[in-house]
């Protein structure tokens, strides 16, 4: 039987975290991912490059001696999400440099956020012309690597990208290995991507609503918004109800270990006690809560068909809260919102206030791999080295054109225009994986993010989930069938669209079992327990 989390974290932790959060959410913040109160300490700006940054650029300036660039190649680079409006201009400038440096050109492709997972799967399973592709734990890097979707980089790195090979710490290379091989280049920027409640703080103050620190206070906030702002949607969920609602809720309310699939559940405190959440009394209880939220109008009845992101809904003023987001993206959303509505303000409470712990990002979380179908592996890796270590490539693809898309003011990043008029906002290409801490530009509002990180450091515990690499060979067919069952029968339950919740759960479980749920869960649990044993995790 699952246990509810203790909703009251230690008083000292709560006070420290809350104090830091509201300091970071003050009205003076107006940025995306920004800088600490000591800019030089946080990261050098474009105008005050450190000697380390200079050495990085120098290291990547020459063509690696181990590759042949006599033949011109064109690279296909794939990112998730939506492309910024000024991408063609950035791409054209990058191609001028890449042509001269590597005798190569590139097309930056984007999947959009609509059905990106299906598009991602097609890119890797149909042998399409792809030379570089984003990887993460949430894009199933471990599983794809085990299936041979990516080329091993161990032998390529020393010859095609020697400077990059040296730049990434050895422990990070080791952390991303699957079956002893490196299949992705991990990001070196250290951060927390753990979740926290996000809400319109100006409205909370205006109507004297509770500060969300756990599920009951979050519900009270949504109820207050519904009563006082009846035309405003209290909660943004979007079409990914499994990720943005169910998984996030389990994260804070039941202390679930990572993004365990197939309805499996294990708590962080007792990871070896894996059970089935699907079909349990706890799932029924949670689904009834989601149904009550839908019935009260906390989120739209059309949420499964929503195309706008949750962050966009907060920015444009059509929603008042998100159940969860990470500190950096919260700060980015706050900056975009305030660029359009200076009087509006977002609030943030890390889930650590309720759970008592936070896990730092694992190196697998952001990376780039070379698909097995690529015919230009060496040039692709050499180009990616430029993206990470050559300051010209890095700044251009992270921030756009200085003077047109951004300026540097007192060592800080400053957006030109606002979120609607700027053609390339900060990290507009979702370039999380090639962030270089030596080059990163921050806005002053990053003071709040840094304060959150500092407090999370005090309660950090290791990420015990992301290193696990599932092998679904023996249940691949059942897995595909179950995926369709989830979308047809579970997603409507999560979205509160099924009147008879108990009957809906019974139907879903019947269909899931026919699809092979028992076989999947039994195999997954066996692999999980073996992983815990091999890793020495109790």
XYZ file of C-alpha atoms in Angstrom:
538
model
C 0.000 0.000 0.000
C 1.336 3.449 -0.899
C 1.776 6.091 1.751
C 0.913 9.779 1.490
C 3.809 12.145 1.906
C 4.182 14.066 5.128
C 2.806 17.415 4.058
C 4.731 19.393 6.674
C 8.464 19.511 6.022
C 10.749 20.706 8.802
C 10.041 24.270 9.881
C 13.611 25.413 9.314
C 13.690 24.003 5.775
C 10.344 25.542 4.873
C 11.297 28.959 6.214
C 14.676 28.956 4.473
C 13.297 27.812 1.152
C 10.313 30.125 1.199
C 12.446 33.120 2.145
C 14.821 32.469 -0.732
C 12.004 31.906 -3.199
C 10.188 35.132 -2.495
C 13.462 37.031 -2.583
C 13.899 35.598 -6.095
C 10.332 36.466 -7.121
C 10.425 40.128 -6.158
C 9.016 42.766 -8.444
C 12.494 43.751 -9.609
C 12.969 40.451 -11.405
C 12.286 40.657 -15.105
C 14.249 37.958 -16.791
C 14.653 34.437 -17.962
C 17.511 32.310 -16.631
C 19.657 35.011 -15.061
C 22.681 35.737 -12.923
C 23.532 35.646 -9.248
C 23.997 38.796 -7.208
C 27.692 38.521 -8.064
C 27.756 38.465 -11.871
C 31.445 37.729 -12.250
C 31.125 34.841 -9.844
C 28.076 33.370 -11.538
C 29.294 33.418 -15.128
C 31.290 35.825 -17.313
C 29.393 38.032 -19.733
C 30.160 38.663 -23.384
C 32.150 41.750 -22.413
C 34.091 40.154 -19.536
C 35.179 36.793 -20.870
C 37.332 34.834 -18.466
C 40.665 33.339 -19.403
C 38.984 29.940 -19.155
C 36.442 31.011 -21.738
C 39.181 32.254 -24.008
C 40.990 28.972 -23.703
C 37.796 27.090 -24.573
C 37.367 29.095 -27.769
C 41.009 28.665 -28.643
C 40.814 24.936 -28.093
C 37.905 24.663 -30.511
C 39.175 27.123 -33.129
C 41.245 24.700 -35.161
C 39.921 21.792 -37.191
C 40.679 18.563 -35.294
C 43.688 16.878 -36.894
C 42.020 13.480 -36.851
C 39.291 14.193 -39.416
C 39.192 14.783 -43.161
C 37.232 17.912 -44.161
C 38.103 17.904 -47.860
C 34.555 16.896 -48.842
C 31.735 19.322 -48.035
C 28.895 17.836 -45.970
C 25.485 19.077 -44.869
C 24.414 18.179 -41.327
C 20.878 17.634 -40.042
C 20.583 18.830 -36.433
C 17.373 17.988 -34.532
C 15.991 19.820 -31.517
C 12.729 19.326 -29.672
C 10.129 22.041 -29.351
C 9.373 25.135 -31.412
C 11.842 27.109 -33.504
C 12.455 30.813 -32.727
C 11.375 33.308 -35.398
C 14.934 34.462 -36.140
C 16.265 30.938 -36.597
C 16.874 31.367 -40.376
C 19.151 34.358 -39.700
C 21.058 32.513 -36.964
C 21.356 29.416 -39.136
C 22.699 31.451 -42.066
C 25.396 33.021 -39.890
C 26.352 29.678 -38.357
C 26.666 28.213 -41.838
C 29.077 30.949 -42.900
C 31.348 30.020 -39.991
C 30.914 26.255 -40.320
C 31.652 26.397 -44.045
C 34.927 28.151 -43.355
C 35.878 26.140 -40.255
C 34.714 22.632 -41.130
C 33.634 22.693 -44.788
C 30.141 21.902 -43.537
C 26.687 23.468 -43.412
C 23.767 22.610 -41.151
C 19.983 22.703 -40.987
C 18.482 23.188 -37.521
C 15.260 21.154 -37.403
C 12.593 21.321 -34.686
C 9.847 18.831 -33.851
C 7.466 21.341 -32.181
C 6.022 20.367 -28.781
C 2.965 18.706 -30.318
C 3.439 14.916 -30.416
C 7.188 15.409 -30.227
C 7.590 11.927 -28.732
C 6.066 10.264 -31.787
C 8.174 12.382 -34.124
C 11.283 11.603 -32.095
C 10.542 7.896 -32.307
C 10.139 8.110 -36.089
C 13.412 9.976 -36.503
C 15.312 7.217 -34.725
C 13.441 4.201 -36.047
C 13.077 4.915 -39.758
C 16.703 5.594 -40.700
C 16.064 9.247 -41.546
C 18.918 11.616 -42.357
C 19.803 12.815 -38.848
C 23.344 13.696 -37.718
C 22.782 15.185 -34.254
C 19.769 14.762 -31.973
C 18.871 15.902 -28.479
C 18.855 13.240 -25.758
C 17.618 13.128 -22.177
C 16.292 10.703 -19.626
C 12.781 11.878 -20.555
C 13.424 11.125 -24.248
C 14.455 7.588 -23.214
C 18.159 8.011 -23.960
C 19.027 4.874 -21.997
C 16.540 2.690 -23.838
C 17.439 4.011 -27.283
C 21.147 3.569 -26.553
C 20.577 -0.034 -25.540
C 18.639 -0.602 -28.755
C 21.521 0.653 -30.927
C 19.842 3.893 -32.017
C 23.020 5.920 -31.438
C 26.640 5.550 -32.478
C 29.190 4.991 -29.680
C 31.422 8.038 -29.268
C 34.337 6.555 -27.306
C 36.654 6.232 -30.324
C 35.330 9.312 -32.151
C 35.805 11.850 -29.356
C 39.644 11.820 -29.171
C 39.981 12.353 -32.931
C 36.919 14.379 -33.999
C 36.404 16.466 -30.842
C 39.519 16.263 -28.635
C 38.879 19.621 -26.932
C 35.314 18.589 -26.090
C 36.590 15.246 -24.853
C 38.840 17.068 -22.398
C 36.265 19.723 -21.478
C 33.591 17.334 -20.164
C 34.641 15.954 -16.745
C 35.483 12.275 -16.681
C 32.823 11.493 -14.083
C 30.187 12.909 -16.439
C 31.399 10.752 -19.310
C 31.183 7.759 -16.987
C 27.687 8.728 -15.797
C 26.198 8.667 -19.320
C 27.692 5.310 -20.302
C 25.270 2.550 -21.270
C 26.725 -0.945 -21.211
C 30.169 0.605 -20.882
C 29.881 2.892 -23.934
C 29.366 6.659 -24.370
C 26.427 7.509 -26.636
C 25.762 11.160 -25.793
C 27.669 14.353 -24.986
C 26.344 15.578 -21.619
C 25.809 19.202 -20.645
C 28.257 20.475 -18.029
C 26.036 23.158 -16.504
C 25.004 22.085 -12.979
C 21.410 22.780 -11.949
C 18.247 21.429 -10.363
C 15.370 20.480 -12.634
C 13.210 19.284 -9.764
C 9.676 20.671 -9.719
C 7.935 23.366 -7.757
C 4.506 25.021 -7.606
C 4.134 28.030 -9.950
C 1.382 30.622 -9.580
C 0.418 34.238 -10.199
C 1.786 35.855 -7.052
C 0.219 39.257 -7.819
C -3.225 37.640 -7.790
C -2.435 35.712 -4.620
C -1.577 38.981 -2.890
C -4.566 40.811 -4.364
C -7.080 38.294 -3.001
C -5.123 37.273 0.102
C -4.946 33.615 -0.964
C -2.791 30.912 0.679
C 0.779 30.458 -0.523
C 0.989 27.066 -2.301
C 3.442 24.828 -0.423
C 1.625 21.484 -0.770
C -1.444 20.062 -2.495
C -4.066 21.375 0.001
C -2.726 24.949 -0.149
C -2.408 24.704 -3.933
C -6.067 23.649 -4.104
C -7.049 26.560 -1.871
C -5.190 28.942 -4.202
C -6.965 27.540 -7.280
C -10.320 27.797 -5.517
C -9.633 31.452 -4.714
C -8.725 32.194 -8.334
C -11.906 30.527 -9.572
C -14.060 32.589 -7.229
C -12.319 35.939 -7.782
C -11.274 35.634 -11.454
C -14.021 33.466 -13.010
C -12.810 34.024 -16.599
C -9.241 32.927 -15.781
C -8.307 29.244 -15.919
C -6.813 28.455 -12.489
C -4.539 25.614 -13.677
C -2.660 24.980 -16.948
C -2.111 21.296 -17.710
C -1.948 20.891 -21.483
C -2.248 17.742 -23.564
C 0.505 15.895 -21.679
C -1.719 15.098 -18.716
C 0.466 12.165 -17.719
C 3.608 14.260 -17.370
C 2.312 17.663 -16.318
C -0.448 16.444 -13.997
C -0.137 12.806 -12.913
C 3.655 12.396 -12.674
C 4.084 15.842 -11.139
C 1.359 15.177 -8.576
C 2.925 11.826 -7.620
C 6.292 13.552 -7.315
C 5.120 15.956 -4.608
C 2.238 14.072 -2.988
C 3.562 10.514 -2.892
C 7.343 11.034 -3.263
C 7.585 8.831 -6.331
C 11.037 7.801 -7.589
C 11.554 9.439 -10.974
C 9.346 8.921 -13.988
C 8.613 5.235 -13.415
C 6.539 3.978 -16.382
C 3.773 1.401 -16.826
C 1.987 2.378 -13.618
C 4.867 1.180 -11.454
C 5.464 2.917 -8.141
C 8.331 3.073 -5.682
C 8.869 5.806 -3.104
C 12.202 7.553 -2.756
C 12.445 6.345 0.856
C 11.817 2.685 -0.051
C 12.826 2.234 -3.711
C 12.963 -1.584 -3.546
C 9.302 -1.813 -2.503
C 7.953 -1.517 -6.035
C 4.211 -1.960 -6.517
C 1.585 -1.225 -9.154
C 0.039 2.214 -8.733
C -2.426 1.522 -11.503
C -5.499 -0.174 -10.082
C -4.574 0.688 -6.495
C -6.794 2.548 -3.995
C -4.295 5.391 -4.178
C -4.761 5.790 -7.915
C -8.536 5.835 -7.488
C -8.210 8.471 -4.777
C -5.960 10.631 -6.973
C -8.156 10.298 -10.059
C -11.182 11.386 -8.033
C -9.207 14.439 -6.958
C -8.365 15.267 -10.593
C -12.047 14.788 -11.487
C -13.028 17.224 -8.743
C -10.562 19.768 -10.151
C -12.118 19.397 -13.585
C -15.655 19.641 -12.189
C -14.759 22.822 -10.315
C -13.389 24.322 -13.522
C -9.779 24.475 -12.395
C -8.693 23.423 -15.885
C -10.306 23.301 -19.323
C -12.492 20.430 -20.492
C -10.596 20.712 -23.775
C -7.188 20.331 -22.157
C -6.251 17.151 -24.063
C -6.461 19.110 -27.332
C -4.563 22.144 -26.071
C -1.723 23.322 -28.337
C -0.297 26.186 -26.252
C 2.323 25.294 -23.653
C 1.544 25.759 -19.967
C 4.215 28.444 -19.769
C 2.614 30.324 -22.676
C -0.725 30.306 -20.860
C 0.848 32.002 -17.846
C 2.642 34.529 -20.036
C -0.463 35.487 -22.027
C -2.721 35.573 -18.962
C -5.107 32.739 -19.752
C -4.063 30.598 -16.754
C -3.025 31.380 -13.179
C -0.870 28.408 -12.132
C 1.074 25.297 -13.068
C 1.286 22.267 -10.822
C 5.028 22.025 -11.354
C 8.045 23.415 -13.184
C 11.780 23.635 -12.542
C 13.409 26.787 -11.092
C 15.179 27.910 -14.274
C 12.168 27.539 -16.542
C 9.957 29.201 -13.934
C 12.352 32.146 -14.039
C 12.271 32.190 -17.843
C 8.460 32.178 -17.819
C 8.438 34.971 -15.254
C 10.761 37.055 -17.443
C 8.691 36.523 -20.579
C 5.531 37.384 -18.676
C 6.936 40.555 -17.126
C 8.243 41.726 -20.497
C 4.592 41.932 -21.570
C 2.944 42.665 -18.210
C 5.371 44.455 -15.847
C 2.793 44.538 -13.041
C 2.304 40.773 -13.021
C 4.422 38.460 -10.895
C 4.960 34.717 -10.498
C 5.560 32.863 -7.237
C 7.415 29.599 -6.743
C 7.752 26.973 -4.011
C 10.083 23.998 -4.568
C 8.513 20.604 -3.905
C 11.355 20.121 -1.404
C 9.285 22.130 1.069
C 6.743 19.287 1.061
C 9.020 16.295 0.403
C 12.110 17.305 2.389
C 14.625 16.523 -0.381
C 15.766 17.518 -3.877
C 17.873 15.656 -6.431
C 20.454 17.545 -8.564
C 20.318 17.050 -12.314
C 21.912 13.873 -13.652
C 24.379 14.192 -16.594
C 21.995 12.130 -18.734
C 19.356 14.861 -18.453
C 20.623 17.029 -21.367
C 22.830 15.810 -24.185
C 23.355 15.288 -27.915
C 23.899 12.012 -29.706
C 24.791 10.921 -33.233
C 22.131 8.532 -34.576
C 23.214 5.224 -36.063
C 21.877 6.409 -39.439
C 24.306 9.360 -39.651
C 26.871 9.213 -42.445
C 28.755 12.241 -41.119
C 29.608 11.218 -37.557
C 33.066 12.805 -37.416
C 31.971 16.137 -38.886
C 28.860 16.160 -36.709
C 30.901 15.703 -33.547
C 33.419 18.337 -34.665
C 30.526 20.734 -35.315
C 29.036 20.036 -31.903
C 32.414 20.802 -30.345
C 32.115 24.226 -31.978
C 28.631 24.673 -30.508
C 29.928 24.031 -27.008
C 33.431 25.488 -27.002
C 33.630 28.184 -29.685
C 32.244 31.353 -28.160
C 30.985 32.674 -31.511
C 28.837 29.604 -32.157
C 27.734 29.297 -28.552
C 26.542 32.861 -27.971
C 24.814 33.052 -31.349
C 22.852 29.816 -30.901
C 21.982 30.525 -27.263
C 21.022 34.209 -27.437
C 20.844 35.293 -31.075
C 22.477 38.477 -32.365
C 23.856 40.955 -29.852
C 22.208 44.325 -30.417
C 19.282 42.779 -32.286
C 18.045 40.064 -29.919
C 19.874 41.006 -26.727
C 22.308 43.406 -25.135
C 24.737 43.030 -22.253
C 24.140 45.585 -19.500
C 26.491 45.626 -16.520
C 27.488 42.031 -17.212
C 23.867 40.846 -17.468
C 21.753 39.632 -20.387
C 18.937 41.976 -21.438
C 16.250 41.061 -23.970
C 15.608 43.496 -26.810
C 11.881 44.140 -27.056
C 9.527 41.686 -25.369
C 8.528 38.032 -25.581
C 6.239 38.744 -28.544
C 8.538 40.981 -30.573
C 11.905 39.358 -29.863
C 12.807 36.919 -32.620
C 15.269 34.886 -30.563
C 14.671 34.948 -26.778
C 17.265 33.627 -24.362
C 18.003 29.949 -25.129
C 15.453 30.224 -27.923
C 16.705 26.997 -29.515
C 16.202 25.010 -26.295
C 19.989 24.790 -26.258
C 20.197 23.365 -22.756
C 22.600 20.626 -23.810
C 25.338 22.894 -25.205
C 25.288 25.399 -22.369
C 28.866 26.360 -21.529
C 29.165 27.791 -17.991
C 32.149 29.869 -19.176
C 30.024 31.759 -21.735
C 26.542 31.803 -20.186
C 24.728 35.133 -19.946
C 22.234 35.643 -17.138
C 19.581 38.160 -16.243
C 19.487 39.797 -12.791
C 16.455 37.682 -11.949
C 18.713 34.657 -11.793
C 19.479 35.829 -8.253
C 16.236 34.111 -7.241
C 17.102 30.880 -9.045
C 20.550 30.835 -7.483
C 18.955 31.337 -4.064
C 16.663 28.364 -4.704
C 19.607 26.219 -5.819
C 21.576 27.203 -2.718
C 18.753 26.116 -0.459
C 18.139 22.890 -2.370
C 21.830 22.094 -1.926
C 21.128 21.839 1.809
C 18.563 19.050 1.332
C 19.975 17.368 -1.753
C 19.900 13.613 -2.098
C 21.278 11.593 -5.025
C 19.213 10.891 -8.121
C 18.640 7.145 -7.791
C 16.465 6.808 -10.891
C 18.118 8.336 -13.952
C 21.034 5.904 -14.099
C 18.622 3.009 -14.658
C 18.573 1.712 -18.257
C 15.479 -0.319 -19.087
C 15.625 -3.117 -21.656
C 12.157 -3.702 -23.109
C 13.197 -6.239 -25.772
C 11.053 -9.046 -24.380
C 7.914 -6.913 -24.086
C 8.279 -4.433 -26.951
C 5.007 -5.460 -28.628
C 3.095 -5.311 -25.329
C 4.661 -1.936 -24.594
C 3.383 -0.469 -27.874
C -0.085 -1.863 -27.244
C -0.131 -0.472 -23.709
C 0.843 2.975 -24.964
C -2.313 3.112 -27.071
C -4.433 1.885 -24.160
C -3.077 4.684 -21.972
C -3.982 7.360 -24.498
C -7.449 5.973 -25.101
C -8.521 5.052 -21.569
C -6.147 6.595 -18.986
C -5.652 10.096 -20.349
C -9.394 10.944 -20.266
C -9.450 9.773 -16.620
C -6.510 12.023 -15.776
C -8.209 14.944 -17.512
C -11.364 14.423 -15.445
C -13.458 13.608 -18.507
C -14.862 10.257 -17.287
C -17.999 10.591 -15.143
C -17.721 7.168 -13.499
C -14.126 7.159 -12.236
C -14.309 3.705 -10.649
C -15.837 2.224 -13.781
C -13.251 4.026 -15.888
C -10.395 2.578 -13.858
C -11.841 -0.920 -14.178
C -12.129 -0.561 -17.952
C -8.606 0.826 -18.217
C -7.143 -1.997 -16.110
C -8.988 -4.643 -18.138
C -7.644 -3.208 -21.387
C -4.147 -2.740 -19.928
C -3.962 -6.343 -18.751
C -5.087 -7.585 -22.150
C -2.297 -5.485 -23.680
C 0.250 -7.298 -21.498
C 0.551 -5.090 -18.410
C 1.388 -7.947 -16.017
C 4.242 -9.176 -18.212
C 5.637 -5.661 -18.570
C 5.470 -4.858 -14.870
C 7.028 -8.165 -13.841
C 9.990 -7.696 -16.187
C 10.438 -4.039 -15.299
C 10.420 -4.756 -11.580
C 13.006 -7.506 -12.021
C 15.300 -5.113 -13.916
C 14.752 -2.365 -11.351
C 15.637 -4.552 -8.393
C 18.757 -5.804 -10.209
C 19.780 -2.194 -10.856
C 19.307 -1.249 -7.202
C 21.380 -4.251 -6.130
C 24.193 -3.515 -8.606
C 24.220 0.159 -7.612
C 24.193 -0.571 -3.886
C 20.939 1.351 -3.399
C 18.873 0.177 -0.440
